[in-house]
Amino acid sequence: MRHQVCIIGAGPSGLLLGQLLAKAGVDAVILEARSADYVLSRIRAGVLESGFVDLMREAGCAGRLEQEGLVHGGFSLAFDGRIERIDLQGLTGGKSVVVYGQTEVTRDLMEARAAIGAPIVYEAEDVALHDFDGSHPRVTYRKDGASHEIACDFIAGCDGFHGASRRSVPERAIASFERVYGFGWLGLLADVPPASEELIYARHMHGFALASMRSHTRSRYYIQVPLSDQVGDWPDDRFYDAFRRRLPDEVAERVVTGPSLEKSIAPLRSFVAEPLRFGRLFLAGDAGHIVPPTGAKGLNLAASDVHYLASGLIEHYAEGSDAGIDGYSARALARIWKAERFSWWMTSMLHLFPEAGGFSARMQLAELDYIATSKAAAITVAENYVGLPY
Ligand code: RFL
Ligand code: PHB
């Protein structure tokens, strides 16, 4: 079997890349290790930058997002008994974000791919990348006990942090930069009306909490937990008690409880691999970098990578120019490092670092007070949150 591009992974990166390439007449196959249902069962991001929405439009997949997505013109920071709103629209000249679940983005992209009949192989086992340092890359996999091989011009590694793509690059060719934070986020999804119309990021002496949502009737709440905790340690009642305690009283009073539809713990990590191109293999999305979720940047960074990569590949096929693919890694990394900085900074300012002591706690409060009282500081937060330009 031969295709122009072989995409590994059917998360948002792989599916969006597949759709943008298909629109431009570039032929790609997607290989996904899991089933479609499994991919759709993962509850992750919820906040989309306008650049992401534009890309979904370009991919012809923005219909439902535009109808059902909730446009948010601000969010709040809660600390020290205060609630301070960041007026995204007012501070950025009218920009906002859209609250729409990653699950729904994925579903829309999967349906669009099925509608055009573009090839996608779910439950592909033992996916392995070969010869991407030469001019004839290949990808092999097994499906239902049979072995398959795909010959292609390029491989797009969109298989997330634990995927095969980055691991297939020789160690001497790749540099990794990493920070682990020693705690995680426990997330709970429930069909209860959100406690607040906009997102609230709360710093509290017991740890961070975030009140987010998926719709007017579905809430997504998070609390910081030690990495040693298991989901089983946190029955719903215990979760809601801890969550309420970390929020300002007037918000806590509005928290409606209901049985969890999903609960999971995600460790927080910052990670960047450099470069993002190895011959005819490109890494995009979580395969190349991870941010802690505090800045809502992971999915959005995946989209900007895909934008640069898709335009480079399309330029290669349409115009015979390799300028775009040659510049891919540097262009993507310039935006990635700024989002890494913002995500690390938001994480440092809002979480409990038990080992850091009183000085660090005072620094967090001073930083938050500065944002609340300085327009320059608030603009810095707002312009990063809505997303830096592509
Ligand atoms: P994904 O979504 O991990 O998809 C990778 C796909 O590759 C498949 N795969 C393989 N396929 C074939 N062969 C192999 N060997 C394979 N190994 C893996 C996997 O099954 C999977 O289907 O990566 P992608 O597409 O790059 O997308 C990245 C985003 O998922 C991620 O950055 C965001 O979810 C991060 N994130 C957030 N990002 C935001 O922009 N805004 C947010 O509000 C936000 N909140 C979050 C988040 C991530 C979270 N967790 C759980 C880490 C909240 C949380 C709690
Ligand atoms: C979410 O709704 O899942 C969410 C929102 C904002 C974040 C992280 C996650 O910063």
Short mmCIF file of C-alpha atoms and ligand atoms in Angstrom, two decimals:
data_model
loop_
_atom_site.label_atom_id
_atom_site.label_comp_id
_atom_site.label_asym_id
_atom_site.label_seq_id
_atom_site.Cartn_x
_atom_site.Cartn_y
_atom_site.Cartn_z
CA MET A 1 0.00 0.00 0.00
CA ARG A 2 1.28 3.48 -0.87
CA HIS A 3 0.16 6.91 0.36
CA GLN A 4 1.76 10.35 0.14
CA VAL A 5 1.65 10.86 3.90
CA CYS A 6 1.29 8.33 6.74
CA ILE A 7 -0.12 9.90 9.89
CA ILE A 8 0.42 8.00 13.16
CA GLY A 9 -2.32 8.69 15.73
CA ALA A 10 -5.98 9.72 15.46
CA GLY A 11 -6.05 12.28 18.27
CA PRO A 12 -6.87 15.87 17.41
CA SER A 13 -3.44 16.45 15.78
CA GLY A 14 -3.60 13.49 13.41
CA LEU A 15 -7.26 13.96 12.51
CA LEU A 16 -6.93 17.71 11.89
CA LEU A 17 -3.81 17.21 9.79
CA GLY A 18 -5.60 14.49 7.82
CA GLN A 19 -8.52 16.79 7.12
CA LEU A 20 -6.41 19.79 6.04
CA LEU A 21 -4.37 17.56 3.71
CA ALA A 22 -7.48 15.92 2.26
CA LYS A 23 -8.97 19.37 1.52
CA ALA A 24 -5.82 20.22 -0.45
CA GLY A 25 -5.85 16.94 -2.36
CA VAL A 26 -2.91 15.36 -0.51
CA ASP A 27 -3.50 11.66 0.12
CA ALA A 28 -2.90 10.46 3.69
CA VAL A 29 -3.68 7.37 5.74
CA ILE A 30 -4.09 7.47 9.54
CA LEU A 31 -2.97 4.58 11.77
CA GLU A 32 -4.43 4.58 15.30
CA ALA A 33 -3.49 2.08 18.02
CA ARG A 34 -6.88 2.24 19.79
CA SER A 35 -10.52 1.89 18.74
CA ALA A 36 -12.56 4.97 17.76
CA ASP A 37 -14.72 4.49 20.88
CA TYR A 38 -11.67 4.43 23.13
CA VAL A 39 -10.28 7.61 21.57
CA LEU A 40 -13.67 9.30 22.10
CA SER A 41 -13.85 8.17 25.73
CA ARG A 42 -10.79 10.21 26.76
CA ILE A 43 -11.93 13.40 28.48
CA ARG A 44 -9.31 16.10 28.06
CA ALA A 45 -9.18 19.70 26.96
CA GLY A 46 -12.05 22.15 26.82
CA VAL A 47 -10.77 25.59 25.84
CA LEU A 48 -10.09 26.49 22.21
CA GLU A 49 -8.21 29.54 20.97
CA SER A 50 -9.69 31.40 18.01
CA GLY A 51 -6.80 30.10 15.86
CA PHE A 52 -8.03 26.57 16.56
CA VAL A 53 -11.57 27.50 15.58
CA ASP A 54 -10.26 29.06 12.34
CA LEU A 55 -8.42 25.84 11.51
CA MET A 56 -11.54 23.74 12.13
CA ARG A 57 -13.35 26.08 9.72
CA GLU A 58 -10.57 25.67 7.15
CA ALA A 59 -10.92 21.90 7.58
CA GLY A 60 -14.67 22.22 6.96
CA CYS A 61 -15.46 20.85 10.43
CA ALA A 62 -16.59 23.89 12.42
CA GLY A 63 -20.39 23.58 11.99
CA ARG A 64 -21.27 22.06 15.37
CA LEU A 65 -18.49 23.92 17.17
CA GLU A 66 -19.91 27.24 15.96
CA GLN A 67 -23.41 26.25 17.07
CA GLU A 68 -22.70 24.58 20.39
CA GLY A 69 -19.37 26.08 21.53
CA LEU A 70 -19.63 28.63 24.35
CA VAL A 71 -17.79 31.88 23.60
CA HIS A 72 -16.03 33.10 26.75
CA GLY A 73 -14.88 36.72 26.91
CA GLY A 74 -13.15 36.31 30.27
CA PHE A 75 -12.21 34.04 33.17
CA SER A 76 -11.44 34.61 36.84
CA LEU A 77 -8.53 34.10 39.20
CA ALA A 78 -9.53 33.34 42.80
CA PHE A 79 -7.03 33.74 45.63
CA ASP A 80 -6.89 34.98 49.21
CA GLY A 81 -10.70 35.31 49.40
CA ARG A 82 -10.78 37.48 46.24
CA ILE A 83 -12.13 36.85 42.75
CA GLU A 84 -10.49 38.90 40.00
CA ARG A 85 -11.81 38.73 36.44
CA ILE A 86 -9.51 38.77 33.44
CA ASP A 87 -11.50 40.57 30.77
CA LEU A 88 -10.07 38.77 27.75
CA GLN A 89 -12.07 40.79 25.25
CA GLY A 90 -11.37 44.17 26.82
CA LEU A 91 -7.67 43.46 27.27
CA THR A 92 -6.99 41.97 23.81
CA GLY A 93 -9.07 44.16 21.52
CA GLY A 94 -12.03 41.80 21.30
CA LYS A 95 -10.51 38.31 21.36
CA SER A 96 -12.13 35.43 23.21
CA VAL A 97 -11.89 31.63 23.61
CA VAL A 98 -14.45 28.93 22.88
CA VAL A 99 -15.39 26.24 25.38
CA TYR A 100 -16.00 23.02 23.43
CA GLY A 101 -14.73 19.62 24.50
CA GLN A 102 -11.81 17.87 22.85
CA THR A 103 -14.06 14.81 22.66
CA GLU A 104 -16.45 16.76 20.44
CA VAL A 105 -13.62 18.15 18.29
CA THR A 106 -12.41 14.58 17.80
CA ARG A 107 -15.90 13.32 16.99
CA ASP A 108 -16.45 16.09 14.41
CA LEU A 109 -13.11 15.34 12.73
CA MET A 110 -13.72 11.57 12.72
CA GLU A 111 -17.16 12.07 11.15
CA ALA A 112 -15.75 14.42 8.50
CA ARG A 113 -13.07 11.86 7.63
CA ALA A 114 -15.63 9.06 7.39
CA ALA A 115 -17.83 11.26 5.16
CA ILE A 116 -15.07 11.69 2.55
CA GLY A 117 -14.08 8.04 2.82
CA ALA A 118 -10.44 8.84 3.64
CA PRO A 119 -8.52 5.83 4.98
CA ILE A 120 -8.07 5.32 8.73
CA VAL A 121 -7.02 2.11 10.45
CA TYR A 122 -8.11 1.73 14.09
CA GLU A 123 -6.58 -0.87 16.42
CA ALA A 124 -3.34 -0.93 14.42
CA GLU A 125 -0.87 -2.93 16.53
CA ASP A 126 2.92 -2.74 16.70
CA VAL A 127 3.15 0.38 14.55
CA ALA A 128 6.82 0.81 13.57
CA LEU A 129 8.52 3.57 11.56
CA HIS A 130 11.36 2.73 9.13
CA ASP A 131 13.84 4.49 6.84
CA PHE A 132 12.63 8.04 7.48
CA ASP A 133 16.23 9.23 7.23
CA GLY A 134 16.22 8.25 3.54
CA SER A 135 13.87 9.03 0.66
CA HIS A 136 11.58 5.97 1.00
CA PRO A 137 10.06 5.85 4.48
CA ARG A 138 7.84 2.92 5.47
CA VAL A 139 5.48 2.18 8.32
CA THR A 140 4.61 -1.36 9.34
CA TYR A 141 1.80 -2.55 11.60
CA ARG A 142 -0.36 -5.56 12.39
CA LYS A 143 -4.12 -5.67 12.23
CA ASP A 144 -6.27 -8.72 13.05
CA GLY A 145 -3.16 -10.91 13.06
CA ALA A 146 -1.98 -9.87 9.56
CA SER A 147 1.14 -7.76 8.85
CA HIS A 148 0.87 -4.64 6.69
CA GLU A 149 3.31 -2.14 5.23
CA ILE A 150 2.70 1.42 4.03
CA ALA A 151 5.20 3.13 1.74
CA CYS A 152 5.00 6.93 1.84
CA ASP A 153 6.82 10.20 1.16
CA PHE A 154 6.45 11.57 4.70
CA ILE A 155 5.49 10.34 8.17
CA ALA A 156 3.61 12.63 10.57
CA GLY A 157 4.11 11.48 14.18
CA CYS A 158 0.88 12.61 15.87
CA ASP A 159 0.78 9.76 18.38
CA GLY A 160 0.95 11.67 21.64
CA PHE A 161 3.50 11.65 24.44
CA HIS A 162 3.68 7.84 24.76
CA GLY A 163 3.60 7.09 21.02
CA ALA A 164 6.05 5.21 18.80
CA SER A 165 7.17 8.14 16.62
CA ARG A 166 9.41 10.09 18.98
CA ARG A 167 10.80 6.86 20.42
CA SER A 168 11.90 5.71 16.96
CA VAL A 169 14.32 8.66 16.62
CA PRO A 170 17.91 7.75 17.63
CA GLU A 171 18.77 9.34 20.99
CA ARG A 172 21.75 11.24 19.63
CA ALA A 173 19.50 13.07 17.14
CA ILE A 174 17.01 14.45 19.65
CA ALA A 175 17.25 16.67 22.75
CA SER A 176 14.58 16.64 25.46
CA PHE A 177 13.79 19.34 28.01
CA GLU A 178 11.55 18.39 30.88
CA ARG A 179 10.05 19.50 34.18
CA VAL A 180 7.84 17.29 36.33
CA TYR A 181 5.76 18.93 39.04
CA GLY A 182 5.18 16.12 41.53
CA PHE A 183 1.39 16.49 41.58
CA GLY A 184 -1.56 15.86 39.31
CA TRP A 185 -5.05 17.08 38.47
CA LEU A 186 -8.01 14.96 39.44
CA GLY A 187 -10.81 15.80 36.99
CA LEU A 188 -14.50 15.09 37.45
CA LEU A 189 -17.16 15.36 34.74
CA ALA A 190 -20.82 15.57 35.78
CA ASP A 191 -24.17 16.55 34.32
CA VAL A 192 -24.72 19.46 36.67
CA PRO A 193 -24.99 23.16 35.75
CA PRO A 194 -21.60 24.92 36.10
CA ALA A 195 -21.01 26.80 39.36
CA SER A 196 -19.93 29.86 37.38
CA GLU A 197 -20.66 31.21 33.90
CA GLU A 198 -16.94 31.56 33.20
CA LEU A 199 -13.92 29.48 34.22
CA ILE A 200 -12.42 30.06 37.66
CA TYR A 201 -8.79 29.18 38.41
CA ALA A 202 -8.36 29.07 42.19
CA ARG A 203 -5.19 29.19 44.27
CA HIS A 204 -5.78 27.84 47.78
CA MET A 205 -3.65 26.70 50.71
CA HIS A 206 -5.04 23.17 50.23
CA GLY A 207 -4.11 23.20 46.54
CA PHE A 208 -5.33 24.41 43.16
CA ALA A 209 -8.90 24.03 41.86
CA LEU A 210 -10.45 24.80 38.47
CA ALA A 211 -14.14 25.19 37.72
CA SER A 212 -14.66 24.54 34.01
CA MET A 213 -17.51 23.23 31.90
CA ARG A 214 -18.53 21.55 28.67
CA SER A 215 -21.99 23.13 28.30
CA HIS A 216 -24.67 24.89 30.34
CA THR A 217 -25.62 21.52 31.81
CA ARG A 218 -22.27 19.73 32.06
CA SER A 219 -19.44 20.72 34.41
CA ARG A 220 -15.78 19.79 34.39
CA TYR A 221 -14.06 20.35 37.72
CA TYR A 222 -10.45 19.76 38.72
CA ILE A 223 -8.45 19.70 41.95
CA GLN A 224 -4.72 19.36 42.53
CA VAL A 225 -3.86 16.00 44.15
CA PRO A 226 -0.59 14.28 45.16
CA LEU A 227 0.73 11.83 42.57
CA SER A 228 0.47 9.06 45.13
CA ASP A 229 -3.35 9.37 45.12
CA GLN A 230 -5.56 7.00 43.12
CA VAL A 231 -8.96 7.79 41.62
CA GLY A 232 -10.40 5.24 44.07
CA ASP A 233 -9.25 7.42 46.98
CA TRP A 234 -11.65 10.11 45.80
CA PRO A 235 -15.33 9.13 45.96
CA ASP A 236 -17.53 11.91 44.49
CA ASP A 237 -18.48 13.31 47.94
CA ARG A 238 -14.87 13.71 48.95
CA PHE A 239 -14.09 15.39 45.63
CA TYR A 240 -16.93 17.91 45.92
CA ASP A 241 -16.00 18.71 49.56
CA ALA A 242 -12.38 19.42 48.63
CA PHE A 243 -13.39 21.33 45.50
CA ARG A 244 -15.82 23.58 47.40
CA ARG A 245 -13.32 24.26 50.16
CA ARG A 246 -10.80 25.60 47.63
CA LEU A 247 -13.27 28.04 46.02
CA PRO A 248 -14.45 31.43 47.34
CA ASP A 249 -17.62 31.01 49.45
CA GLU A 250 -19.98 32.64 46.96
CA VAL A 251 -18.87 30.21 44.24
CA ALA A 252 -18.77 27.18 46.56
CA GLU A 253 -22.42 27.81 47.45
CA ARG A 254 -23.38 27.49 43.80
CA VAL A 255 -21.66 24.12 43.24
CA VAL A 256 -24.35 21.60 42.41
CA THR A 257 -23.25 18.02 43.00
CA GLY A 258 -24.16 15.02 40.90
CA PRO A 259 -22.71 11.60 40.09
CA SER A 260 -19.45 11.67 38.13
CA LEU A 261 -19.58 10.50 34.51
CA GLU A 262 -15.80 10.28 34.48
CA LYS A 263 -12.97 10.81 36.93
CA SER A 264 -9.26 10.60 36.17
CA ILE A 265 -5.88 11.82 37.39
CA ALA A 266 -3.37 13.43 35.02
CA PRO A 267 0.19 14.15 36.19
CA LEU A 268 1.49 17.63 35.33
CA ARG A 269 4.55 17.85 33.13
CA SER A 270 6.40 20.24 30.85
CA PHE A 271 8.33 18.60 28.01
CA VAL A 272 9.79 19.68 24.68
CA ALA A 273 11.71 17.61 22.12
CA GLU A 274 14.05 19.37 19.69
CA PRO A 275 14.04 19.33 16.75
CA LEU A 276 10.60 18.26 15.49
CA ARG A 277 11.84 16.98 12.15
CA PHE A 278 14.07 13.99 11.40
CA GLY A 279 14.48 13.53 7.64
CA ARG A 280 11.01 12.61 6.45
CA LEU A 281 9.48 12.25 9.92
CA PHE A 282 7.74 15.20 11.60
CA LEU A 283 6.47 15.29 15.20
CA ALA A 284 3.32 17.29 15.96
CA GLY A 285 1.21 17.83 19.08
CA ASP A 286 1.85 15.90 22.28
CA ALA A 287 4.32 13.63 20.43
CA GLY A 288 6.73 16.58 20.46
CA HIS A 289 5.78 18.52 23.58
CA ILE A 290 3.64 18.52 26.72
CA VAL A 291 2.42 21.44 28.80
CA PRO A 292 0.74 21.32 32.20
CA PRO A 293 -2.98 22.03 31.58
CA THR A 294 -3.10 25.25 33.66
CA GLY A 295 -2.78 27.49 30.61
CA ALA A 296 -5.21 25.45 28.43
CA LYS A 297 -2.54 25.27 25.75
CA GLY A 298 -1.92 21.57 24.88
CA LEU A 299 -4.62 21.07 22.30
CA ASN A 300 -4.14 24.57 20.95
CA LEU A 301 -0.40 23.99 20.44
CA ALA A 302 -1.19 20.76 18.64
CA ALA A 303 -3.32 22.82 16.27
CA SER A 304 -0.61 25.40 15.55
CA ASP A 305 1.90 22.60 14.82
CA VAL A 306 -0.61 21.06 12.44
CA HIS A 307 -1.17 24.41 10.74
CA TYR A 308 2.58 24.81 10.04
CA LEU A 309 3.02 21.17 9.02
CA ALA A 310 -0.03 21.03 6.75
CA SER A 311 0.96 24.22 4.94
CA GLY A 312 4.53 22.91 4.48
CA LEU A 313 3.35 19.58 3.06
CA ILE A 314 0.74 21.22 0.83
CA GLU A 315 3.40 23.64 -0.47
CA HIS A 316 5.65 20.66 -1.23
CA TYR A 317 3.03 18.92 -3.34
CA ALA A 318 1.38 21.98 -4.92
CA GLU A 319 4.42 24.15 -5.65
CA GLY A 320 7.36 21.79 -5.38
CA SER A 321 8.87 24.02 -2.67
CA ASP A 322 10.35 22.56 0.54
CA ALA A 323 10.66 25.92 2.31
CA GLY A 324 7.66 25.16 4.54
CA ILE A 325 8.75 21.69 5.63
CA ASP A 326 12.34 22.85 6.09
CA GLY A 327 11.16 25.65 8.35
CA TYR A 328 8.57 23.55 10.21
CA SER A 329 10.56 22.67 13.31
CA ALA A 330 11.88 26.18 13.98
CA ARG A 331 8.51 27.86 13.34
CA ALA A 332 6.60 25.44 15.52
CA LEU A 333 9.17 25.53 18.34
CA ALA A 334 9.13 29.33 18.53
CA ARG A 335 5.42 29.24 19.39
CA ILE A 336 5.74 26.10 21.55
CA TRP A 337 8.35 27.61 23.88
CA LYS A 338 6.17 30.67 24.52
CA ALA A 339 3.22 28.45 25.41
CA GLU A 340 5.54 26.32 27.58
CA ARG A 341 6.57 29.49 29.42
CA PHE A 342 2.97 30.62 29.97
CA SER A 343 1.81 27.17 31.12
CA TRP A 344 4.76 26.78 33.50
CA TRP A 345 4.18 30.27 34.90
CA MET A 346 0.42 29.79 35.44
CA THR A 347 1.16 26.43 37.09
CA SER A 348 3.83 27.93 39.36
CA MET A 349 1.56 30.79 40.41
CA LEU A 350 -1.55 28.78 41.21
CA HIS A 351 -0.50 25.43 42.71
CA LEU A 352 0.56 24.39 46.17
CA PHE A 353 4.24 23.43 46.25
CA PRO A 354 4.47 22.02 49.79
CA GLU A 355 8.27 21.94 49.74
CA ALA A 356 8.61 25.58 48.58
CA GLY A 357 7.73 27.29 51.86
CA GLY A 358 6.41 30.68 52.90
CA PHE A 359 8.50 32.84 50.58
CA SER A 360 7.16 31.14 47.45
CA ALA A 361 3.60 31.38 48.74
CA ARG A 362 4.03 35.14 49.23
CA MET A 363 5.49 35.44 45.71
CA GLN A 364 2.38 33.72 44.30
CA LEU A 365 0.08 36.14 46.12
CA ALA A 366 2.14 39.17 45.06
CA GLU A 367 2.03 37.99 41.45
CA LEU A 368 -1.74 37.50 41.57
CA ASP A 369 -2.27 40.89 43.21
CA TYR A 370 -0.09 42.48 40.53
CA ILE A 371 -2.23 40.93 37.78
CA ALA A 372 -5.37 42.17 39.54
CA THR A 373 -4.11 45.74 39.87
CA SER A 374 -1.91 46.35 36.81
CA LYS A 375 -3.42 46.57 33.35
CA ALA A 376 -0.03 45.73 31.82
CA ALA A 377 0.15 42.52 33.86
CA ALA A 378 -3.45 41.59 33.05
CA ILE A 379 -2.83 42.14 29.32
CA THR A 380 0.12 39.74 29.51
CA VAL A 381 -2.14 37.05 30.92
CA ALA A 382 -4.96 37.76 28.48
CA GLU A 383 -2.91 37.82 25.27
CA ASN A 384 -1.29 34.50 26.15
CA TYR A 385 -4.58 32.90 27.21
CA VAL A 386 -6.41 33.78 23.99
CA GLY A 387 -3.38 32.49 22.07
CA LEU A 388 -0.37 34.15 20.48
CA PRO A 389 -0.63 34.66 16.70
CA TYR A 390 0.41 31.81 14.37
P1 RFL B 1 -3.33 12.67 21.70
O1 RFL B 1 -4.65 13.27 21.96
O2 RFL B 1 -2.63 12.01 22.84
O3 RFL B 1 -3.52 11.63 20.52
C1 RFL B 1 -2.51 10.72 20.14
C2 RFL B 1 -3.16 9.52 19.50
O4 RFL B 1 -2.15 8.61 19.08
C3 RFL B 1 -2.53 7.28 19.45
N1 RFL B 1 -1.31 6.46 19.59
C4 RFL B 1 -0.87 5.63 18.63
N2 RFL B 1 -1.35 5.33 17.42
C5 RFL B 1 -0.66 4.44 16.67
N3 RFL B 1 0.49 3.83 17.10
C6 RFL B 1 1.01 4.11 18.31
N4 RFL B 1 2.14 3.52 18.73
C7 RFL B 1 0.33 5.04 19.13
N5 RFL B 1 0.55 5.54 20.37
C8 RFL B 1 -0.45 6.40 20.62
C9 RFL B 1 -3.28 7.47 20.75
O5 RFL B 1 -4.16 6.36 21.02
C10 RFL B 1 -4.04 8.76 20.48
O6 RFL B 1 -5.31 8.52 19.90
O7 RFL B 1 -2.30 13.74 21.10
P2 RFL B 1 -2.60 14.97 20.11
O8 RFL B 1 -3.46 14.57 18.98
O9 RFL B 1 -1.28 15.58 19.85
O10 RFL B 1 -3.48 15.98 20.98
C11 RFL B 1 -2.96 16.62 22.12
C12 RFL B 1 -4.06 16.89 23.14
O11 RFL B 1 -4.77 15.70 23.37
C13 RFL B 1 -3.51 17.45 24.46
O12 RFL B 1 -2.49 18.38 24.23
C14 RFL B 1 -4.60 18.15 25.30
O13 RFL B 1 -5.58 17.24 25.69
C15 RFL B 1 -3.99 18.81 26.54
N6 RFL B 1 -5.00 19.41 27.42
C16 RFL B 1 -5.54 20.65 27.14
N7 RFL B 1 -5.19 21.32 26.02
C17 RFL B 1 -5.78 22.52 25.71
O14 RFL B 1 -5.41 23.12 24.69
N8 RFL B 1 -6.77 23.07 26.49
C18 RFL B 1 -7.19 22.47 27.61
O15 RFL B 1 -8.11 22.96 28.23
C19 RFL B 1 -6.55 21.22 28.00
N9 RFL B 1 -6.94 20.55 29.11
C20 RFL B 1 -5.42 18.71 28.55
C21 RFL B 1 -6.39 19.32 29.40
C22 RFL B 1 -4.93 17.45 28.86
C23 RFL B 1 -5.35 16.81 30.00
N10 RFL B 1 -4.81 15.53 30.26
C24 RFL B 1 -5.59 14.41 30.58
C25 RFL B 1 -3.43 15.25 29.91
C26 RFL B 1 -6.84 18.69 30.52
C27 RFL B 1 -6.29 17.45 30.85
C28 RFL B 1 -6.78 16.83 32.13
C1 PHB B 2 -11.12 21.77 30.78
O1 PHB B 2 -12.26 22.23 30.70
O2 PHB B 2 -10.91 20.55 30.69
C2 PHB B 2 -9.98 22.67 31.01
C3 PHB B 2 -10.17 24.05 30.95
C4 PHB B 2 -9.09 24.90 31.17
C5 PHB B 2 -7.85 24.38 31.45
C6 PHB B 2 -7.65 23.02 31.49
C7 PHB B 2 -8.72 22.16 31.28
O3 PHB B 2 -6.81 25.24 31.69
#
